[in-house]
PDB file of C-alpha atoms in Angstrom:
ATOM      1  CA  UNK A   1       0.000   0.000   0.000  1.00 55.00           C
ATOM      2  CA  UNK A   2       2.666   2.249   1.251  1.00 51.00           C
ATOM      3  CA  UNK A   3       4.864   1.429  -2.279  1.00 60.00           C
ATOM      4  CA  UNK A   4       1.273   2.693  -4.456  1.00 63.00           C
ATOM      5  CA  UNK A   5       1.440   5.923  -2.393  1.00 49.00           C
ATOM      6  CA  UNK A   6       4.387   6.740  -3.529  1.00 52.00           C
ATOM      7  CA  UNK A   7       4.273   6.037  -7.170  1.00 60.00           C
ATOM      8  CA  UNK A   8       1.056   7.995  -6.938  1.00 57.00           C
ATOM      9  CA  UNK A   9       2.716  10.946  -5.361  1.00 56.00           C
ATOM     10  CA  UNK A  10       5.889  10.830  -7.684  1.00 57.00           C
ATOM     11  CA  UNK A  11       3.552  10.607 -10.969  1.00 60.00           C
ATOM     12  CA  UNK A  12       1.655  13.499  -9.590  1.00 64.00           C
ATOM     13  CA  UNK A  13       5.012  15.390  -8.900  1.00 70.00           C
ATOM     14  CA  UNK A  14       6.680  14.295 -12.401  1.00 69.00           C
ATOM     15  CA  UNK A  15       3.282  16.174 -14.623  1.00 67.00           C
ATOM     16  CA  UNK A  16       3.594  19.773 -12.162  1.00 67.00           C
ATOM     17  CA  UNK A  17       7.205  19.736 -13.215  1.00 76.00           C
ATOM     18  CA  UNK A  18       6.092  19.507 -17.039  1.00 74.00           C
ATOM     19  CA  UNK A  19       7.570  15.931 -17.958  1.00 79.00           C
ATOM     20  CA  UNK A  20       5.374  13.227 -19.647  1.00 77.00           C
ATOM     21  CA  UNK A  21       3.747  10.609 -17.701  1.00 68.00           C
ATOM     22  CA  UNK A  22       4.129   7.743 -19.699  1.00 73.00           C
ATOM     23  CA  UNK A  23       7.608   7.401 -21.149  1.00 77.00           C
ATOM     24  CA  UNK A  24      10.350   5.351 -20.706  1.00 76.00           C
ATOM     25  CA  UNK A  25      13.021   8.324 -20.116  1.00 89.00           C
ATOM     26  CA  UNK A  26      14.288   8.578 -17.048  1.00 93.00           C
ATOM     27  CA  UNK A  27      12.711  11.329 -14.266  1.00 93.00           C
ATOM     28  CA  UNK A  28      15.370  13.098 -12.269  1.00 94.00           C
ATOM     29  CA  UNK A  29      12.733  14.236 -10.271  1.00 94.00           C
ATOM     30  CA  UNK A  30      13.817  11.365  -7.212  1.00 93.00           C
ATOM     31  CA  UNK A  31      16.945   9.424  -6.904  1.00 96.00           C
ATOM     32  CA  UNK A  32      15.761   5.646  -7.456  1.00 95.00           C
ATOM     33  CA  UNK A  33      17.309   3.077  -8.297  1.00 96.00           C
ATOM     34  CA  UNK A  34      15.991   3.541 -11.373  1.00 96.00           C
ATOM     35  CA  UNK A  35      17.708   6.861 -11.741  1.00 97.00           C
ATOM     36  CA  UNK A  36      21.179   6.086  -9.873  1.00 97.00           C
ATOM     37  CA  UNK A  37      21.642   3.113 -12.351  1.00 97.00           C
ATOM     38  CA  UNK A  38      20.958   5.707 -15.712  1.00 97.00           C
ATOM     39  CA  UNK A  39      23.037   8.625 -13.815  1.00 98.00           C
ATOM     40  CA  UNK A  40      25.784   5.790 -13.273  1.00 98.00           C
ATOM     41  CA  UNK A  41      26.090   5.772 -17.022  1.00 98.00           C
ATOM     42  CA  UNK A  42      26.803   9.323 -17.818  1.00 98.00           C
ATOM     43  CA  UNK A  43      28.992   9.223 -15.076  1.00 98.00           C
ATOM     44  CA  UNK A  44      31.429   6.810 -17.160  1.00 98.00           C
ATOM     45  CA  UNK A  45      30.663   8.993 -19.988  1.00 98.00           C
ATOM     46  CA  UNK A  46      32.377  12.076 -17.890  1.00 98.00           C
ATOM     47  CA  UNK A  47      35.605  10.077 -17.711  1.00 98.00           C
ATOM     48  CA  UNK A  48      35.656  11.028 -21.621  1.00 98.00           C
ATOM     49  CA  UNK A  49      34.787  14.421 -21.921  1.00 98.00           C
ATOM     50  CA  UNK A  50      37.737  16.693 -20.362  1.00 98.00           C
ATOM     51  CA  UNK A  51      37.935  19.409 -22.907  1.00 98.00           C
ATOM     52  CA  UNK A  52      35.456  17.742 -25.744  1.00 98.00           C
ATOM     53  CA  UNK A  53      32.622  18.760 -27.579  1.00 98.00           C
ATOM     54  CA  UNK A  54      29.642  16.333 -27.020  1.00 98.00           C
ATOM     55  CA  UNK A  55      26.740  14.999 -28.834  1.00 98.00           C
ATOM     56  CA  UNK A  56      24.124  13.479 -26.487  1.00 98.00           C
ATOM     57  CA  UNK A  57      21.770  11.348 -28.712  1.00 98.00           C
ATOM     58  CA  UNK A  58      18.402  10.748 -26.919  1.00 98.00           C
ATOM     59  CA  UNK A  59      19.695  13.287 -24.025  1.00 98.00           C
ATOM     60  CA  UNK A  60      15.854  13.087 -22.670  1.00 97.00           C
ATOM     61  CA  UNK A  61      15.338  14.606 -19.232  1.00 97.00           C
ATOM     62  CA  UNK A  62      18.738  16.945 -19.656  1.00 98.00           C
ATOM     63  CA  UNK A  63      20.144  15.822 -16.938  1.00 98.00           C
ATOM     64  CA  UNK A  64      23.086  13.506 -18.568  1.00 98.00           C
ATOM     65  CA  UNK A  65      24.023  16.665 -20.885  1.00 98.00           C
ATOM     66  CA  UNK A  66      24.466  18.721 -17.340  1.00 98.00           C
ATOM     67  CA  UNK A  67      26.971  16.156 -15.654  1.00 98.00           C
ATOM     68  CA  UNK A  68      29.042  16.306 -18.654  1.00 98.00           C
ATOM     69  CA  UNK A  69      29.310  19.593 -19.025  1.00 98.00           C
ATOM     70  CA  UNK A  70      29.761  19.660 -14.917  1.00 98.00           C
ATOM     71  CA  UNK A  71      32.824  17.118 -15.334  1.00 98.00           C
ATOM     72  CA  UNK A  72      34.795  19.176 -18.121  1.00 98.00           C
ATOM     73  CA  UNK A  73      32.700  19.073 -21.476  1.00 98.00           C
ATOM     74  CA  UNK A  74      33.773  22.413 -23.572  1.00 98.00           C
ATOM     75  CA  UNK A  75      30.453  21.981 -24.850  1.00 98.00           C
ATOM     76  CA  UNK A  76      27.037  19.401 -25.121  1.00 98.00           C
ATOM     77  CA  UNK A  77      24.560  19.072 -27.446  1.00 98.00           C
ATOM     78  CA  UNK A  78      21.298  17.253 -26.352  1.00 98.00           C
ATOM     79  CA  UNK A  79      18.811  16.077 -29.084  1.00 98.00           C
ATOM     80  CA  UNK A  80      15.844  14.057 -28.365  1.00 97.00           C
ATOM     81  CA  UNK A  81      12.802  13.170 -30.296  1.00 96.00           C
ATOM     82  CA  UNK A  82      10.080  14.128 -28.008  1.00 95.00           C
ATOM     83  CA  UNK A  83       9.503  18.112 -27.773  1.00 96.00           C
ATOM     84  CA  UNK A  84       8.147  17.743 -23.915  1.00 95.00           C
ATOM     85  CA  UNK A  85      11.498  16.499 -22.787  1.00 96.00           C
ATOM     86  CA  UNK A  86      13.285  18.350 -24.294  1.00 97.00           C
ATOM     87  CA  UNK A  87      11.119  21.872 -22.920  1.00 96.00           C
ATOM     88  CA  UNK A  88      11.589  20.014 -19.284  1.00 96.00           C
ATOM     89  CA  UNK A  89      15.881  20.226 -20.446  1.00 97.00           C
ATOM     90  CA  UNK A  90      15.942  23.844 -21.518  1.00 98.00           C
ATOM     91  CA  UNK A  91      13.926  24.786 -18.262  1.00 96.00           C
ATOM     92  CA  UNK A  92      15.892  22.128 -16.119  1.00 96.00           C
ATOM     93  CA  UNK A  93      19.605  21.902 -16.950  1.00 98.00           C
ATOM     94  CA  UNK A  94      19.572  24.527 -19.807  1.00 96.00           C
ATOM     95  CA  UNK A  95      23.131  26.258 -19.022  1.00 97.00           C
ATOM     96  CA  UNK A  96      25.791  28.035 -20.939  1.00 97.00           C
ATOM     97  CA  UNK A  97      27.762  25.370 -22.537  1.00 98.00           C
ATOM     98  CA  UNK A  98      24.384  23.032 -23.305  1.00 98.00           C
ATOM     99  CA  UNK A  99      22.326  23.272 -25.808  1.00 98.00           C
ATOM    100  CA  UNK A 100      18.478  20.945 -26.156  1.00 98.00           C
ATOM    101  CA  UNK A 101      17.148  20.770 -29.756  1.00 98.00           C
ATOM    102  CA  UNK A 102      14.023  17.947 -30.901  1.00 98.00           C
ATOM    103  CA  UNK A 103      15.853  15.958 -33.785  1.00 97.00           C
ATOM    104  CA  UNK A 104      15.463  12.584 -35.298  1.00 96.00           C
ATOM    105  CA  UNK A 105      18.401  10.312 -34.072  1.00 96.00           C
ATOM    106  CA  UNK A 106      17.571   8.643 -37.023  1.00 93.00           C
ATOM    107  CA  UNK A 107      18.006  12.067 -39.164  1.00 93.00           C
ATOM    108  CA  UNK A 108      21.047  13.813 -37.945  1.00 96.00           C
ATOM    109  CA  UNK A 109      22.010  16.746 -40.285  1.00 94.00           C
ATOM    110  CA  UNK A 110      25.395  16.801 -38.516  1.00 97.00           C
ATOM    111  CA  UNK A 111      28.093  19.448 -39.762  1.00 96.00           C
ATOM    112  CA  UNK A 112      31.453  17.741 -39.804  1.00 97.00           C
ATOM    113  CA  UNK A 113      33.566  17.966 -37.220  1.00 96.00           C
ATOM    114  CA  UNK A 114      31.450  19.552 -35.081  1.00 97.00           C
ATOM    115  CA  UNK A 115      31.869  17.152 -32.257  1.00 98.00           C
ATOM    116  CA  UNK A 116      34.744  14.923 -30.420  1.00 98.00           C
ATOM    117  CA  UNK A 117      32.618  12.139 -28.851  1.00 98.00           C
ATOM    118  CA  UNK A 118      29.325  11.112 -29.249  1.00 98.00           C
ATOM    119  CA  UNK A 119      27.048   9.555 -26.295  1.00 98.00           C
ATOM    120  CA  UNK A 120      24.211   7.789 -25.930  1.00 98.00           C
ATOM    121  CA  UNK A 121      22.357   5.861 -23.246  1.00 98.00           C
ATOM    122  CA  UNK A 122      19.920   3.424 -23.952  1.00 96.00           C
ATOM    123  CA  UNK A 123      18.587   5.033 -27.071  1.00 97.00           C
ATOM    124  CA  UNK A 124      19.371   2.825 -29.859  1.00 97.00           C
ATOM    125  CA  UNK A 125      17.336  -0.293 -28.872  1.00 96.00           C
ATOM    126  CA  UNK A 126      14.699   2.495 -29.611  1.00 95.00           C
ATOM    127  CA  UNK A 127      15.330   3.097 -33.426  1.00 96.00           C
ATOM    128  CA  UNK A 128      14.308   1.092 -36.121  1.00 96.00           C
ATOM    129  CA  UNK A 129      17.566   1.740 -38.298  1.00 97.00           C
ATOM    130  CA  UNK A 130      20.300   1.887 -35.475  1.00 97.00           C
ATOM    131  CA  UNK A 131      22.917   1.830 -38.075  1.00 97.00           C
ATOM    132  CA  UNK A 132      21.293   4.787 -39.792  1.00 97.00           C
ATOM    133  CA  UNK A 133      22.112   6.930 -36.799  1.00 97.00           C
ATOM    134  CA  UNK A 134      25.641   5.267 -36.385  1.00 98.00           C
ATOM    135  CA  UNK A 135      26.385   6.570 -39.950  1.00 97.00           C
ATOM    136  CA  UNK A 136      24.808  10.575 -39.440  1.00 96.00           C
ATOM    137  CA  UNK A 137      26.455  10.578 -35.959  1.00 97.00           C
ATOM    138  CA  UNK A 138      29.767   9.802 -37.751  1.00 97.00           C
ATOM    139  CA  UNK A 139      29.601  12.363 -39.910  1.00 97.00           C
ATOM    140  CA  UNK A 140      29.386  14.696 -37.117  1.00 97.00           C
ATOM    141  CA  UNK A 141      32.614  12.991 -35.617  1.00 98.00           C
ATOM    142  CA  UNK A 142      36.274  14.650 -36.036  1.00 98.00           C
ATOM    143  CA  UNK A 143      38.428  11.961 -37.963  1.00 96.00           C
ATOM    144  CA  UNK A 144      39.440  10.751 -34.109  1.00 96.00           C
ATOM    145  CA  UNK A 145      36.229  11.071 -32.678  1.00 98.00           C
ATOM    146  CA  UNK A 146      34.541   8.199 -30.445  1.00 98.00           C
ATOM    147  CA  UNK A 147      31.227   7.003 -29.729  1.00 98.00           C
ATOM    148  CA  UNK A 148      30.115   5.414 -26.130  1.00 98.00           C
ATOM    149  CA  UNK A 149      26.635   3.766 -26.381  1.00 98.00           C
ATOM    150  CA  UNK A 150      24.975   2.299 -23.936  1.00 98.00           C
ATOM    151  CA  UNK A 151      22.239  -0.320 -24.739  1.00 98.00           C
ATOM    152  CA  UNK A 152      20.281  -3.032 -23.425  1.00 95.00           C
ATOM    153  CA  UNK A 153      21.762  -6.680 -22.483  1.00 94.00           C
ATOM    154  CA  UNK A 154      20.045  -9.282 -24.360  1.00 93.00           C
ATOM    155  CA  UNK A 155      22.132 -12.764 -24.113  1.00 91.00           C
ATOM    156  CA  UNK A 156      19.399 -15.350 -24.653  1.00 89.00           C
ATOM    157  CA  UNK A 157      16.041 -16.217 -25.762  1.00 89.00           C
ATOM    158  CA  UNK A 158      14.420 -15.200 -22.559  1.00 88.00           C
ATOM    159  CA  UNK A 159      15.905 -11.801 -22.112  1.00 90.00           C
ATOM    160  CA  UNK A 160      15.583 -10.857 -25.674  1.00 88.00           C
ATOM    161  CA  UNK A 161      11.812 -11.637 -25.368  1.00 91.00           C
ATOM    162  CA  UNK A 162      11.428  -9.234 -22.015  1.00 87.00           C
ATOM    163  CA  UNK A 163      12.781  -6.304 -24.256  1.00 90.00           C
ATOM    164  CA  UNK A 164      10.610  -7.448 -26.876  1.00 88.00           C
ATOM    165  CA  UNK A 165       7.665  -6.714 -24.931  1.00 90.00           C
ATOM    166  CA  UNK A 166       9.075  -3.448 -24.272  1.00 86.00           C
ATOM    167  CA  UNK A 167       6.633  -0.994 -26.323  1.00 89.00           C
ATOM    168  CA  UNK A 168       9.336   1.416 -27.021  1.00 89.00           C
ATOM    169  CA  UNK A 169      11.997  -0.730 -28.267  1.00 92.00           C
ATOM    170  CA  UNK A 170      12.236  -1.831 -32.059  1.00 91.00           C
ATOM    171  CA  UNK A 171      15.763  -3.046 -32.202  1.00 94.00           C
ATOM    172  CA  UNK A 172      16.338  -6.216 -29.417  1.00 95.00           C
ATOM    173  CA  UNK A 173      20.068  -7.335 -30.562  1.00 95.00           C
ATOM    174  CA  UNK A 174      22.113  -9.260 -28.669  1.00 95.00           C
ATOM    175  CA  UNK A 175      25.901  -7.738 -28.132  1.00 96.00           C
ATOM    176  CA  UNK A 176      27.483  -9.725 -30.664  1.00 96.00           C
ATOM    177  CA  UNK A 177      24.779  -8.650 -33.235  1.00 97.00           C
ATOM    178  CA  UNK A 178      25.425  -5.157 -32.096  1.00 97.00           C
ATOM    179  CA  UNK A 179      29.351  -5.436 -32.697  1.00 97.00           C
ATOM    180  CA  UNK A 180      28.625  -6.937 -35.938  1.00 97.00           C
ATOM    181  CA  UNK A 181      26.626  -3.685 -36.684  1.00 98.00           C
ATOM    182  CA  UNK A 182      29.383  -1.176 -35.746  1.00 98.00           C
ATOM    183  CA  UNK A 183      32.241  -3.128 -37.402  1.00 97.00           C
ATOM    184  CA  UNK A 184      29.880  -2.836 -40.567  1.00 97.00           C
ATOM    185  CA  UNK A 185      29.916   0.818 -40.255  1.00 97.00           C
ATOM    186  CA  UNK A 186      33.592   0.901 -39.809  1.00 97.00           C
ATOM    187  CA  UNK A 187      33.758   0.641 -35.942  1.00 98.00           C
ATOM    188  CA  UNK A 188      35.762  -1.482 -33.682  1.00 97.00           C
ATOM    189  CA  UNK A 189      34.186  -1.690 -29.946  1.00 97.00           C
ATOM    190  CA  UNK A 190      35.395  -1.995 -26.782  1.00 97.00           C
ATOM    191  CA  UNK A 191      32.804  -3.448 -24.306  1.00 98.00           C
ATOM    192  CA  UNK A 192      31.757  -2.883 -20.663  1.00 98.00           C
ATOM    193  CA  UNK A 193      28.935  -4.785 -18.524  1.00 97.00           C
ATOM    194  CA  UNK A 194      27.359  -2.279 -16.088  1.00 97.00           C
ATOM    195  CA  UNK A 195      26.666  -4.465 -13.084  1.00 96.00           C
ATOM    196  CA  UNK A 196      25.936  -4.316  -9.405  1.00 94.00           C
ATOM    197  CA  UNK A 197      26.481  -6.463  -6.128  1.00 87.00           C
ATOM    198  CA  UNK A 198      23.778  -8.503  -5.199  1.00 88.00           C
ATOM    199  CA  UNK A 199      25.374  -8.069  -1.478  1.00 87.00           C
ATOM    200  CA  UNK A 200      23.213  -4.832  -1.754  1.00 85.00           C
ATOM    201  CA  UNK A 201      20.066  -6.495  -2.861  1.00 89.00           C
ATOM    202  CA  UNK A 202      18.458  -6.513  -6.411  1.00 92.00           C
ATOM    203  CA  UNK A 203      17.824  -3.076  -7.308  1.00 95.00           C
ATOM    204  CA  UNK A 204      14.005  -2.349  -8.073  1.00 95.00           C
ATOM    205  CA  UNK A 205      13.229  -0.459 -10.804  1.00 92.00           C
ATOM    206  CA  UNK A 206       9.581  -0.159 -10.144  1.00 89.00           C
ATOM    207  CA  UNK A 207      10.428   1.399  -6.490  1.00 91.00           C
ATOM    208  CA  UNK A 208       9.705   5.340  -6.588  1.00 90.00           C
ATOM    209  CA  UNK A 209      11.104   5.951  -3.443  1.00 92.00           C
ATOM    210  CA  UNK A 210      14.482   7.997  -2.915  1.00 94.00           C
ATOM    211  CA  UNK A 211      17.590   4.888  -2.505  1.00 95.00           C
ATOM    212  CA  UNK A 212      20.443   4.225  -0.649  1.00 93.00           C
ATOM    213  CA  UNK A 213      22.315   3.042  -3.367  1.00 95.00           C
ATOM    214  CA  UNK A 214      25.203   5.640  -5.414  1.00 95.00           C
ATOM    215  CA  UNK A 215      26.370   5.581  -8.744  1.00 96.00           C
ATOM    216  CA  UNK A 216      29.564   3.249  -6.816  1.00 95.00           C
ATOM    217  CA  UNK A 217      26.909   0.553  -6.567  1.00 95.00           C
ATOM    218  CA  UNK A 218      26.774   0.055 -10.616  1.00 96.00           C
ATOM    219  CA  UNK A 219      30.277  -0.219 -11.850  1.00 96.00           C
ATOM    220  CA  UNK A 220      30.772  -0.718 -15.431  1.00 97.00           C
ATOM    221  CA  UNK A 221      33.576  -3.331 -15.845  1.00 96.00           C
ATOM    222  CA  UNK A 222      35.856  -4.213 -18.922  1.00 97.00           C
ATOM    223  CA  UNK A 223      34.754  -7.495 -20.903  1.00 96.00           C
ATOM    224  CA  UNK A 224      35.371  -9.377 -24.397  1.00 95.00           C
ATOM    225  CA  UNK A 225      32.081 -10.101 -26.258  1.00 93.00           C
ATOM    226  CA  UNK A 226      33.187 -13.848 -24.507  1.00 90.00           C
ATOM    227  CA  UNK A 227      32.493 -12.418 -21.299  1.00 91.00           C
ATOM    228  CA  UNK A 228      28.943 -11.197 -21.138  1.00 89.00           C
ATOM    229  CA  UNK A 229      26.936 -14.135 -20.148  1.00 88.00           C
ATOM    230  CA  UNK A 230      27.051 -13.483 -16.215  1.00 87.00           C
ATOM    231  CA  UNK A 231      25.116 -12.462 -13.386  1.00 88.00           C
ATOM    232  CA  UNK A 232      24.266  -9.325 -11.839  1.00 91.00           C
ATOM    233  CA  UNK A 233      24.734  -7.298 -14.651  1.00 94.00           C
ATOM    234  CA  UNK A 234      22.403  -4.460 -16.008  1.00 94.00           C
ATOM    235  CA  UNK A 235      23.477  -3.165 -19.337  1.00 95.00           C
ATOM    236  CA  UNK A 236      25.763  -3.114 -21.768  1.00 96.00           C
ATOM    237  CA  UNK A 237      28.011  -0.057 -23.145  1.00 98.00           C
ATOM    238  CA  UNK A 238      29.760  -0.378 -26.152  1.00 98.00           C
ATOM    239  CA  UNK A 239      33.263   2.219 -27.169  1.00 98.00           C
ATOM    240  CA  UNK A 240      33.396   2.898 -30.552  1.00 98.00           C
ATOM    241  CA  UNK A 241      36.638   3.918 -32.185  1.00 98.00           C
ATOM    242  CA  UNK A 242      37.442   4.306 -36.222  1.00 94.00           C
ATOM    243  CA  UNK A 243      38.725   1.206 -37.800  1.00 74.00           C
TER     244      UNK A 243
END
């Protein structure tokens, strides 16, 4: 009873702050679990950005563009389909150095060069052409530029299914099928398994109450694509770098 009070309350508080109900982008209006595990992610994006210009594909709620700039960005450019969550970035973590614009990840109309790294986390699984976004993103890219992109971990019939029934997500591939994609492009990729320790319990993604857990409690650890069948892991995040 106590847990439905909550979510009640927190939906209530998410519309008076102007961000959409029903979507799968994250809120930054409480720190879940939920929202530790996402901020986690940027947070290894930061170890990338000293003195970079970013592109953050699918930058949603704004608050992934702010901790980049925060953590030595020169400058971030968030671009996100959906024109509410993007007003909610401008009006939330709209700050010299960031920019929000609605664009199709899909669609980039990139100038070249413009940027040193793109990120992205836990957009692709929602596109239907992934590699079409892979290609306009490069163009962006300076001839050294990287990519860090974050996306679901599907490893077997089972989890690939649960993703499936995911209403958002059009593109369920498993990390090999993913690698295969990038090297097609022109990629190699490093890979990383975010995890967490089940010493700490199994974080719950439906709780809306604040946590106790920090962005310490979801590492993201080095693997080979020979590595990611394991437990207690979260996500995947993939490193791009030119071939």
């Amino acid at each position: 009873m106590l847990r439905e009070v909550f979510r009640a309350a927190g939906a209530i508080e998410k519309v008076l702050t102007g961000f959409p109900l029903h979507s799968e982008c994250v809120w930054p209006g409480r720190r879940t679990d939920l929202f530790v595990a996402h901020e986690s992610i940027y947070e290894f994006f930061a170890t990338f950005v000293k003195n970079r210009r970013v592109l953050d594909a699918g930058s949603g709620a704004g608050y992934g563009a702010a901790i980049l700039r925060r953590r030595g960005a020169s400058a971030v450019w968030g671009v996100d389909l959906n024109p509410r969550h993007v007003r909610y970035a401008r009006r939330h973590f709209g700050a010299r150095g960031i920019e929000f614009s609605i664009a199709n990840c899909e669609n980039l109309q990139l100038e070249p060069g413009t940027f040193d790294l793109v990120v992205s986390s836990n957009v692709m699984e929602h596109l239907e052409n992934p590699a079409a976004f892979v290609r306009a993103a490069a163009v962006g890219l300076v001839a050294c530029g990287e990519m860090l992109l974050a996306v679901p971990w599907i490893v077997d019939e089972a989890s690939r299914r649960l993703n499936t029934a995911i209403e958002f997500h059009r593109s369920n591939l498993t990390p090999h099928e993913w690698s295969s994609l990038f090297a097609a492009e022109g990629w190699k990729s490093r890979v990383w398994l975010q995890t967490f320790d089940p010493t700490t319990g199994v974080p719950d993604f439906f709780e809306s109450r604040p946590t106790r857990r920090a962005v310490a409690d979801f590492p993201l650890v080095p693997v080979s694509l020979d590595e990611i069948s394991r437990p207690y892991v979260l996500g995947l995040l993939f490193h791009l770098t030119r071939e």
